[in-house]
Tab-separated table of C-alpha atoms and ligand atoms in Angstrom:
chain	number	residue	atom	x	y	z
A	18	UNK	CA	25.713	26.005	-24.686
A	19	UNK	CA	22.471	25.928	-26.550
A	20	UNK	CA	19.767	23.753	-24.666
A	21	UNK	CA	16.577	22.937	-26.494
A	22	UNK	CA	13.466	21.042	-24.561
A	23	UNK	CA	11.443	18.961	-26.392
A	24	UNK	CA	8.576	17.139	-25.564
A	25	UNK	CA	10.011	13.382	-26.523
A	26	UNK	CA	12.469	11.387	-28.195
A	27	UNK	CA	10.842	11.731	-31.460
A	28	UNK	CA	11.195	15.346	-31.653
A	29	UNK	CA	14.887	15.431	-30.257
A	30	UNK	CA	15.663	13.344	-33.280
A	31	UNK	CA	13.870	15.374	-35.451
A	32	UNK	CA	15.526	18.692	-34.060
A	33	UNK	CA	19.118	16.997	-34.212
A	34	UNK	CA	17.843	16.004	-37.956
A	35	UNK	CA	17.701	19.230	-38.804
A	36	UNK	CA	21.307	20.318	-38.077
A	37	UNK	CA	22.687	17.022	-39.614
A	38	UNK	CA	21.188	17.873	-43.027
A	39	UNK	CA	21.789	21.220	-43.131
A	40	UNK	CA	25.447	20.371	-42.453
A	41	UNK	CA	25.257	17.960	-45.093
A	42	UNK	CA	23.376	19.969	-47.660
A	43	UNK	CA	25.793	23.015	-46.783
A	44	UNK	CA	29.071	21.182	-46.716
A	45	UNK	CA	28.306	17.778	-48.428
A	46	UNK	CA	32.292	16.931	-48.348
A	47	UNK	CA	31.913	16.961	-43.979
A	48	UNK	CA	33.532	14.935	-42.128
A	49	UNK	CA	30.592	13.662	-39.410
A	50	UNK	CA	31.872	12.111	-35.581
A	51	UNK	CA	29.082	9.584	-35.007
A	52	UNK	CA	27.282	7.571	-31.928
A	53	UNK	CA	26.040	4.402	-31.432
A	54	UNK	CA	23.379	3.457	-28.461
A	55	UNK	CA	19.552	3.552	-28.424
A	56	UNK	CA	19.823	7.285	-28.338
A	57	UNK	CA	20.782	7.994	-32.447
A	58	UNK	CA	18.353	5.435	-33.985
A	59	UNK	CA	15.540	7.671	-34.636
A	60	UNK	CA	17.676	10.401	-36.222
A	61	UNK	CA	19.210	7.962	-38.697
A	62	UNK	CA	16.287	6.969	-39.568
A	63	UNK	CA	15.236	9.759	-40.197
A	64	UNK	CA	18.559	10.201	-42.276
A	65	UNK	CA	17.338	7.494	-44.621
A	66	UNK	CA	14.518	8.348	-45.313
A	67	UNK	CA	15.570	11.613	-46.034
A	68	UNK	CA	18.156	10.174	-48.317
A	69	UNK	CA	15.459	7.479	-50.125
A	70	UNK	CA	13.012	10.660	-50.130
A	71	UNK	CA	14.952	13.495	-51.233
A	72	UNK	CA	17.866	12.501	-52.338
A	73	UNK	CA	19.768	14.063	-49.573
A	74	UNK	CA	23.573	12.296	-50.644
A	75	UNK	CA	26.277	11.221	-48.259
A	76	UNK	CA	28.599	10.138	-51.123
A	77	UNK	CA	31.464	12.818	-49.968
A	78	UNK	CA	30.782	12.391	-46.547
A	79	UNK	CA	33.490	10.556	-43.895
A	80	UNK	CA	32.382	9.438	-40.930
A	81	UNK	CA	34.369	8.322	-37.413
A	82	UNK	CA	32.728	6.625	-34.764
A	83	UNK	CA	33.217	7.756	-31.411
A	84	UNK	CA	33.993	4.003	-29.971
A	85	UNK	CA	34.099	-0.250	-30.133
A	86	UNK	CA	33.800	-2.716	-27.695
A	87	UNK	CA	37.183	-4.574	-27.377
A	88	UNK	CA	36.537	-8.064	-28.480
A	89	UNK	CA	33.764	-8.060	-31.035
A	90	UNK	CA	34.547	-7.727	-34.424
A	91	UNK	CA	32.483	-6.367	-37.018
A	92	UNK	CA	30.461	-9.057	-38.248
A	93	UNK	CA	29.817	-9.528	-34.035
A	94	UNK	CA	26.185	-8.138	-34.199
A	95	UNK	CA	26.514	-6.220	-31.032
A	96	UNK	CA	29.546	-4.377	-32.277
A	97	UNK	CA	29.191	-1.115	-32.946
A	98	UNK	CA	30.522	-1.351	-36.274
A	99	UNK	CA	27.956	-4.017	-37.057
A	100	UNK	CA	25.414	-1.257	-35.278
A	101	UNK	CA	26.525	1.847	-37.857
A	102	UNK	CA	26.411	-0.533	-40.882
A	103	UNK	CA	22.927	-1.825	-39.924
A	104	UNK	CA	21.375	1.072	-38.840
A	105	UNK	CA	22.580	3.788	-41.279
A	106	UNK	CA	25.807	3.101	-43.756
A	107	UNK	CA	23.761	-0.229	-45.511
A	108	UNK	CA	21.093	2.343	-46.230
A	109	UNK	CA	22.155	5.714	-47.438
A	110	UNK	CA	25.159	6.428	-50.676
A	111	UNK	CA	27.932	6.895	-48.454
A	112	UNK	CA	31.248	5.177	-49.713
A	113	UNK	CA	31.411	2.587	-46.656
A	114	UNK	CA	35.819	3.150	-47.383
A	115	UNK	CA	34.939	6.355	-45.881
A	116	UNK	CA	33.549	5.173	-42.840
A	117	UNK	CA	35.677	4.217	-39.315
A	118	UNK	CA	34.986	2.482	-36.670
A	119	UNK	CA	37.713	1.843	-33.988
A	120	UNK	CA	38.628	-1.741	-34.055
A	121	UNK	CA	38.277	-4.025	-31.430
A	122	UNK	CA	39.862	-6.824	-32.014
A	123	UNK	CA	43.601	-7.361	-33.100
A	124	UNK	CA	46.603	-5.281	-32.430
A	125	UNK	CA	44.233	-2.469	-30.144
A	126	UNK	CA	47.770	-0.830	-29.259
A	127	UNK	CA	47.880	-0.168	-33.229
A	128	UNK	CA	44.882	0.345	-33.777
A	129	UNK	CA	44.490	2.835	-30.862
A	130	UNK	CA	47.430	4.730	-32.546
A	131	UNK	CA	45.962	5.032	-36.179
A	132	UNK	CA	42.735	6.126	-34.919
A	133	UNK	CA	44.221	9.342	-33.234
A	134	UNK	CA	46.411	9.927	-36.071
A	135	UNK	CA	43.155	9.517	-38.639
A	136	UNK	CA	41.047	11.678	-36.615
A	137	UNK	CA	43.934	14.375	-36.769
A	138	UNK	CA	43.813	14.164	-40.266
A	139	UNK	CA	40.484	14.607	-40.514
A	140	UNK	CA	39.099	17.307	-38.053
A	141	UNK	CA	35.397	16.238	-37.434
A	142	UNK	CA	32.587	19.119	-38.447
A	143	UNK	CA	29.858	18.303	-36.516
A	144	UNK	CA	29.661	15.695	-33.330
A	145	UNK	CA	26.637	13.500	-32.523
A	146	UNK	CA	26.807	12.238	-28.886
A	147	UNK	CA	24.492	10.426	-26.425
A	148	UNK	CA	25.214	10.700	-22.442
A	149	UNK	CA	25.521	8.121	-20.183
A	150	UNK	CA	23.470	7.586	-17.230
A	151	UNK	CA	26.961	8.514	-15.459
A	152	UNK	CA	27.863	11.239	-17.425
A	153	UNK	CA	29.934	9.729	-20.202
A	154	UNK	CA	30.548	10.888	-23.276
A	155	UNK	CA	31.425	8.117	-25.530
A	156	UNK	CA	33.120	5.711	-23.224
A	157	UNK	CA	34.736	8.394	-21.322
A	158	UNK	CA	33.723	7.169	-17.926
A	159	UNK	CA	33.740	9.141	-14.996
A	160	UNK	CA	37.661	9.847	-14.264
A	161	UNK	CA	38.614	10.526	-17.424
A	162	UNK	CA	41.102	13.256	-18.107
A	163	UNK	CA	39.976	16.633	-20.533
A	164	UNK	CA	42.700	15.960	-22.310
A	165	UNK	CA	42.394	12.559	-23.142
A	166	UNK	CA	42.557	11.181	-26.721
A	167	UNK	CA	41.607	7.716	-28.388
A	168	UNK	CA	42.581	5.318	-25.546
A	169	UNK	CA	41.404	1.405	-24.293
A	170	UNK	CA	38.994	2.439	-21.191
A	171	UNK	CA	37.249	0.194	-18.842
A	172	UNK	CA	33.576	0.101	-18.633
A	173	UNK	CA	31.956	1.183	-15.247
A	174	UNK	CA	29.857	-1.927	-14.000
A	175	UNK	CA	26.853	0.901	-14.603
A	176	UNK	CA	27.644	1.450	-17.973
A	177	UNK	CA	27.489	-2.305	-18.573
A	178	UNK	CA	24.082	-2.489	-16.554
A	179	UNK	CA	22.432	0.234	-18.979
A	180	UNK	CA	23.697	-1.968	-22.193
A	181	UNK	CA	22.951	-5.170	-21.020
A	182	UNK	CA	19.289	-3.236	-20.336
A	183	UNK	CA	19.148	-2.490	-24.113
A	184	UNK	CA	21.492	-4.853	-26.079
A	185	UNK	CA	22.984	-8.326	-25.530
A	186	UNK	CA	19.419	-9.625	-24.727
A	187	UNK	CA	19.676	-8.687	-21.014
A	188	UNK	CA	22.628	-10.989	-20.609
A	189	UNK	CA	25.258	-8.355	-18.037
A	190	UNK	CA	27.882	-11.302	-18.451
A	191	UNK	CA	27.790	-11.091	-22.572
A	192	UNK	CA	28.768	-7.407	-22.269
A	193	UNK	CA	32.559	-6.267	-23.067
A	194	UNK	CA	34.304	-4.854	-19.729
A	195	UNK	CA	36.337	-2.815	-22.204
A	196	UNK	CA	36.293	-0.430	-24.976
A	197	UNK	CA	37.759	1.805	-27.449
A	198	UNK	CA	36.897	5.317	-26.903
A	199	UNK	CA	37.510	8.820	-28.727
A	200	UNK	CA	39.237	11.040	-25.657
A	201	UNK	CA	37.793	13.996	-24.217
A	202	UNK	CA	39.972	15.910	-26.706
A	203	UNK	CA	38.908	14.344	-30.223
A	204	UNK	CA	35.665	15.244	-29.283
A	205	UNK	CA	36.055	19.079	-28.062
A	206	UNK	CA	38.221	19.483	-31.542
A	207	UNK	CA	35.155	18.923	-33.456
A	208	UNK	CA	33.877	22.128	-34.515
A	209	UNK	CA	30.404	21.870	-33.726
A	210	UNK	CA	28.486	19.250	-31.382
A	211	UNK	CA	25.275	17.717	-30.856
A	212	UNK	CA	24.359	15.743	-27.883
A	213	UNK	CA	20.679	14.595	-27.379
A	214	UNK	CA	19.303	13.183	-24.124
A	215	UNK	CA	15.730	11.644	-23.423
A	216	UNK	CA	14.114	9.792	-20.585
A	217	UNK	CA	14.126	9.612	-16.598
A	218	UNK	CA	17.609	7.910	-16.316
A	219	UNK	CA	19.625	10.724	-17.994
A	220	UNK	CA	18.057	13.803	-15.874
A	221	UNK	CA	20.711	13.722	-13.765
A	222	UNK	CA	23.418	13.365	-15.562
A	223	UNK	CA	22.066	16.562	-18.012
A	224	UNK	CA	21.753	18.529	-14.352
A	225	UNK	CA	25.391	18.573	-13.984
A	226	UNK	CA	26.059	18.795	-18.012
A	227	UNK	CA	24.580	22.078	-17.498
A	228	UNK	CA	24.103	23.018	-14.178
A	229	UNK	CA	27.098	21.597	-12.479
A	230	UNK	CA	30.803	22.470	-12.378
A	231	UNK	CA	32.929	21.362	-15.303
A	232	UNK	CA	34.969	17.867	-13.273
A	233	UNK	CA	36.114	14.584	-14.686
A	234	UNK	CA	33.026	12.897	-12.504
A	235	UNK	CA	31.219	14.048	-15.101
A	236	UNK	CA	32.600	13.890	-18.313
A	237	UNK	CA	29.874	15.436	-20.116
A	238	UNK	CA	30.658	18.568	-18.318
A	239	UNK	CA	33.778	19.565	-20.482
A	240	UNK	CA	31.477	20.130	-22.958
A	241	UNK	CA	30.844	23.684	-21.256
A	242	UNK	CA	34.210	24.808	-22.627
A	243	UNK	CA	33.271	24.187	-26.097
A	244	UNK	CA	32.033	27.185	-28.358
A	245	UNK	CA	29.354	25.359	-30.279
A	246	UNK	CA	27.988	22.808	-28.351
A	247	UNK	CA	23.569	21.967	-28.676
A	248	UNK	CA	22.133	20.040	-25.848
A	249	UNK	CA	18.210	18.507	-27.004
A	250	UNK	CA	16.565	17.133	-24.357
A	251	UNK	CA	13.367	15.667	-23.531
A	252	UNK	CA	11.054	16.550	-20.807
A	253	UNK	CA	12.251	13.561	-18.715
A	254	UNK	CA	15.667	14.058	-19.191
A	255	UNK	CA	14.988	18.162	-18.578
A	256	UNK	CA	13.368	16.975	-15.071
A	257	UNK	CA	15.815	17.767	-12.569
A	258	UNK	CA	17.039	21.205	-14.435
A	259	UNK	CA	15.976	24.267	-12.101
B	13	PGA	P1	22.026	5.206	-24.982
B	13	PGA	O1	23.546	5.374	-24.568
B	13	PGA	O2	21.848	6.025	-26.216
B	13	PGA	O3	21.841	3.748	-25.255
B	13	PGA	O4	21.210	5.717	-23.843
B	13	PGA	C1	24.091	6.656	-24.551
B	13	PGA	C2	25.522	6.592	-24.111
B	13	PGA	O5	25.883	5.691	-23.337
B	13	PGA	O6	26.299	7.463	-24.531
């Protein structure tokens, strides 16, 4: 694992920049796995301006989103389709056909099933993750199995503390209780993966990421099996390292 300490969220963005464009400008048919949460906002940012500024072209590009709330569809502007569209696809030359999203609403056994079968069709280059205050990776919630795949999870009440912190103006009872979530084993296929961590509430978790023993109580932890796996942290989220 490759662990770089920055001093804030604005350079943890701008270091995780840096190996999204080069994958882009090396490979510009890659297939990205991407993240939603207040963590990625500054590097896709950063993503459009690079792409208004230089030119920097996502039109070959696929994208699959690591999860959905169950409920909200994507017009829903807390879903996390609603999130990638507003946030990045809207702004940047990528063919929005070649953009997915797990759906949340409808047949989820179906569209559960096409998921996993999409995302073994299309073997993700490079994976952008956040890390929940618990551990979790995506919604993988502390529990989940290594060799889990696309499945309907249930959100930790902690999990839907932190978002009702950030999103659904405050309001715990607007939150989903359940979501669609990449396994543990979609996202160790990817071939390379990026996970960036910054502020006070995420030290702990990142002590076990990388200090602890590889368990399901910390899903973040299986990442210590993968071969190509960069960890960017800030000081606050570097704080209870050794
Ligand atoms: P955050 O969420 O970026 O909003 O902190 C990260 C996560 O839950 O994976």
């Amino acid at each position: 694992m490759k662990i770089i300490k920055v001093d804030n969220y604005n350079e943890a963005s701008a270091k995780a920049f840096e190996v999204f464009k080069n994958q882009i400008i090396t490979q510009p048919e890659s297939i990205l796995g991407l993240a939603t949460g207040s963590t990625p906002r500054k590097l896709y940012e950063m993503m459009i301006e690079d792409h208004q500024t230089n030119g920097t072209s996502y039109k070959q590009v696929k994208t699959f989103n690591l999860d959905e709330y169950v409920g909200l569809d994507g017009a829903d502007e807390q879903s996390y389709e609603y999130f990638m569209n507003h946030n990045l696809f809207d702004h940047i030359d990528i063919d929005k056909q070649n953009t997915h999203v797990p759906s949340g609403i409808g047949d989820i056994a179906k569209n559960i099933a096409d998921y996993n079968q999409m995302l073994k069709d299309n073997p993700i280059d490079l994976q952008l993750l956040g890390i929940g205050s618990n551990g979790h990776i995506g919604f993988n919630e502390p529990g989940t199995a290594k060799d889990s795949v696309t499945s309907l999870v249930d959100l930790k009440q902690s999990t839907i503390d932190d978002n009702a912190r950030l999103f659904f103006g405050g309001d715990v009872t607007k939150v989903p209780t359940q979501a669609i979530s990449m396994g543990i084993a979609n996202i160790l296929a990817a071939k390379k993966i990026v996970l960036i961590a910054c502020g006070q509430n995420k030290a702990d978790a990142i002590k076990t990421l990388i200090e602890g023993k590889e368990s399901s109580e910390c899903p973040a932890s299986f990442l210590q099996s993968h071969p190509d796996v960069t960890v960017i942290i800030d000081k606050e989220a570097a704080s209870a390292l050794k």
